[in-house]
Coordinates of C-alpha atoms in Angstrom, one line a residue:
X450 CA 220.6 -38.4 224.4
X451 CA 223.3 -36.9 222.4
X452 CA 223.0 -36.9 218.3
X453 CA 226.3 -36.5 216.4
X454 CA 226.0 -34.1 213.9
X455 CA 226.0 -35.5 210.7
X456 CA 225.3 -33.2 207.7
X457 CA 226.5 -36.4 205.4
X458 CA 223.7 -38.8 206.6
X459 CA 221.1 -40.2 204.7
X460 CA 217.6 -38.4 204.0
X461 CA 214.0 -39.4 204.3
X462 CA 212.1 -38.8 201.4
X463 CA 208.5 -38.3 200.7
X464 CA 206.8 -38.3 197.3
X465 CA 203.8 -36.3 197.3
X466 CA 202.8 -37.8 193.8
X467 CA 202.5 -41.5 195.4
X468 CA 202.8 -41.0 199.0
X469 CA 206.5 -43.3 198.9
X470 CA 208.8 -42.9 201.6
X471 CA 212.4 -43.8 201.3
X472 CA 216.1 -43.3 202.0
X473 CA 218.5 -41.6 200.0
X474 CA 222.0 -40.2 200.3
X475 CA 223.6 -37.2 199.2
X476 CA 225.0 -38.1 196.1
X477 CA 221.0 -39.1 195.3
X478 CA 219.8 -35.8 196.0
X479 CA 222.6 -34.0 194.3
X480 CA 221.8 -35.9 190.8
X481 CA 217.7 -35.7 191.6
X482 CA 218.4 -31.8 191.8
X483 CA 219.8 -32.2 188.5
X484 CA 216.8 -34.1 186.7
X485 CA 219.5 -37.4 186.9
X486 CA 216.7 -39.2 189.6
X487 CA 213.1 -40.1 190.4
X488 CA 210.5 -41.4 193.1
X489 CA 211.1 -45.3 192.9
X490 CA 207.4 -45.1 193.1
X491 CA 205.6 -43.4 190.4
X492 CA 208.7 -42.0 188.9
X493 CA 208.3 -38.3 189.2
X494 CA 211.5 -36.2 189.3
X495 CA 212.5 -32.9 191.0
X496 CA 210.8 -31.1 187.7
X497 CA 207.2 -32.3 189.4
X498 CA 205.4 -30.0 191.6
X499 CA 204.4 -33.1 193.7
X500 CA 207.7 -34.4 193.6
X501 CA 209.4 -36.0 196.3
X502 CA 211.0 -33.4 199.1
X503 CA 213.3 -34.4 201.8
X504 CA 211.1 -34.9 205.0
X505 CA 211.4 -35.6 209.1
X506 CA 212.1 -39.1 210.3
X507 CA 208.9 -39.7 211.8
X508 CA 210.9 -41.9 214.2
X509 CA 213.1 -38.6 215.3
X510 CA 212.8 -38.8 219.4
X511 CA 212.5 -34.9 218.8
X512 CA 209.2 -35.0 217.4
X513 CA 207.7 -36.4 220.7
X514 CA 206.5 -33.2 222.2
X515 CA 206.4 -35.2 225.6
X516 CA 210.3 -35.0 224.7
X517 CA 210.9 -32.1 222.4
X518 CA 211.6 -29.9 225.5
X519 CA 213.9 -31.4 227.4
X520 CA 216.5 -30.9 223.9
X521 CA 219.1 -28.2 223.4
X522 CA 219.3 -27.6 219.8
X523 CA 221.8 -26.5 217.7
X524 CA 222.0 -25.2 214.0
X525 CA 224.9 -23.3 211.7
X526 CA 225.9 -20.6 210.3
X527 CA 228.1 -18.5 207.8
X528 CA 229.0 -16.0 210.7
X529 CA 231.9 -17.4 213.0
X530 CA 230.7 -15.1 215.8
X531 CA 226.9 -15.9 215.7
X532 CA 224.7 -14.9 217.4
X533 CA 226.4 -11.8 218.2
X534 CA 225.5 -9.9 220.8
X535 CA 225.2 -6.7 219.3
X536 CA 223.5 -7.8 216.3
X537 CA 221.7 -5.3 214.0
X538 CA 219.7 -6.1 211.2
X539 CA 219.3 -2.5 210.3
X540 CA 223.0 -1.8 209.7
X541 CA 222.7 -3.5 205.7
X542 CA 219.9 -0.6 204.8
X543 CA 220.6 1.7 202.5
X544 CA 219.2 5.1 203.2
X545 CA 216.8 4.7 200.9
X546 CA 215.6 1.5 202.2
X547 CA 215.4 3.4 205.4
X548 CA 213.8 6.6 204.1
X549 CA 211.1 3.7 201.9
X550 CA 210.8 1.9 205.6
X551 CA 209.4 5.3 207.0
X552 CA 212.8 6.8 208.8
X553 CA 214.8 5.7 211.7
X554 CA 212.0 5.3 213.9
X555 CA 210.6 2.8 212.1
X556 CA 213.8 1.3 211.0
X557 CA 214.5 1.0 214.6
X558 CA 211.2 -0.5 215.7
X559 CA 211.8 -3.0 213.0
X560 CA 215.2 -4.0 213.9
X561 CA 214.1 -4.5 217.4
X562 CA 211.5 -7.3 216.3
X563 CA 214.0 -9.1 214.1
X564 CA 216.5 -9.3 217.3
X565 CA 213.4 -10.8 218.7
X566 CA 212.4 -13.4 216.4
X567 CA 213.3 -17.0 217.3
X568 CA 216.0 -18.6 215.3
X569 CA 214.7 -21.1 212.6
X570 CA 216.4 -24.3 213.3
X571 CA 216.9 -26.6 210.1
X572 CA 218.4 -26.6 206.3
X573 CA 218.8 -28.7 203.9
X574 CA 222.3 -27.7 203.4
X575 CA 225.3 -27.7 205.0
X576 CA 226.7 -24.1 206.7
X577 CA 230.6 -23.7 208.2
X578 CA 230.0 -23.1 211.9
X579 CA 228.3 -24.7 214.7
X580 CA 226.6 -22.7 217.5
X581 CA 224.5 -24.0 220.6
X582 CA 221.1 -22.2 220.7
X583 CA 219.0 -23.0 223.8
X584 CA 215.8 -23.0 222.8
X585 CA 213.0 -25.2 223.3
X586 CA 211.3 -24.5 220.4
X587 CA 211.3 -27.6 218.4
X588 CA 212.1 -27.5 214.5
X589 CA 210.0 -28.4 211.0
X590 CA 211.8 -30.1 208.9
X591 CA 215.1 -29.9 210.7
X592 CA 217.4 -31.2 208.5
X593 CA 220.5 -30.2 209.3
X594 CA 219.8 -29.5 213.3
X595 CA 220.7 -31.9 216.1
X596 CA 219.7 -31.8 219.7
X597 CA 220.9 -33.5 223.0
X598 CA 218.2 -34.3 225.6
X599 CA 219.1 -32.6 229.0
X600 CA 218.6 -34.6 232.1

């Protein structure tokens, strides 16, 4: 099942004041940021701690986890080349971050676990450039992601 990627659809909503579910659009979000909306509920706004934050469709077909691995998913990024290949985390440290990190053998062992981190999958906003990641791993909260069910 293919899922257009849609970064301008509506969003779910849940109020953790009330417990209210509902449906807004971008331009709702973008005044509710603002303090310009509330939860047509109880009424709190984004100033709330329990106020309403975007949330999964708990329809989405990829929260089945009979399903979830049979979808590729993809997700964005500011990088046109990304994932690169020869990606190093290490290469923004300054030396004193290095020398505070405990040298370059420890830099190095670090780098080599962020190269082997999963990729989060899922943001609220809106990056330039789509990549395909293969990757079962199924998303929280995946906003922005999209996935096509392989056969």
């Amino acid at each position: 099942m293919e899922r257009l990627i849609d970064f301008s659809r509506d969003r779910q909503m849940l109020c953790g004041g009330c417990g209210r579910r509902f449906v807004v659009d971008l331009d709702w979000i973008d005044r509710w940021e603002r303090g310009g909306e509330q939860c047509p509920g109880c009424g709190l706004t984004c100033e709330h701690e329990d106020s309403p934050r975007v949330t999964v469709d708990p329809g989405d077909p990829a929260l089945d986890d009979d399903r979830a691995a049979r979808f590729f998913w993809y997700h964005t990024s500011t990088l046109p080349d990304w994932p690169t290949r020869n990606f190093d985390p290490a290469v923004v440290l300054t030396s004193e971050t290095r020398r505070m990190m405990g040298g370059g053998e420890r830099v190095a062992e670090w780098a080599a676990r962020q190269r082997a981190k999963a990729l989060h999958v899922g943001r609220t906003r809106p990056l330039s450039t789509t990549c395909c990641v293969g990757s079962a791993t199924r998303p929280t909260g995946a906003a922005s992601s999209t996935c096509t069910e392989s056969i």
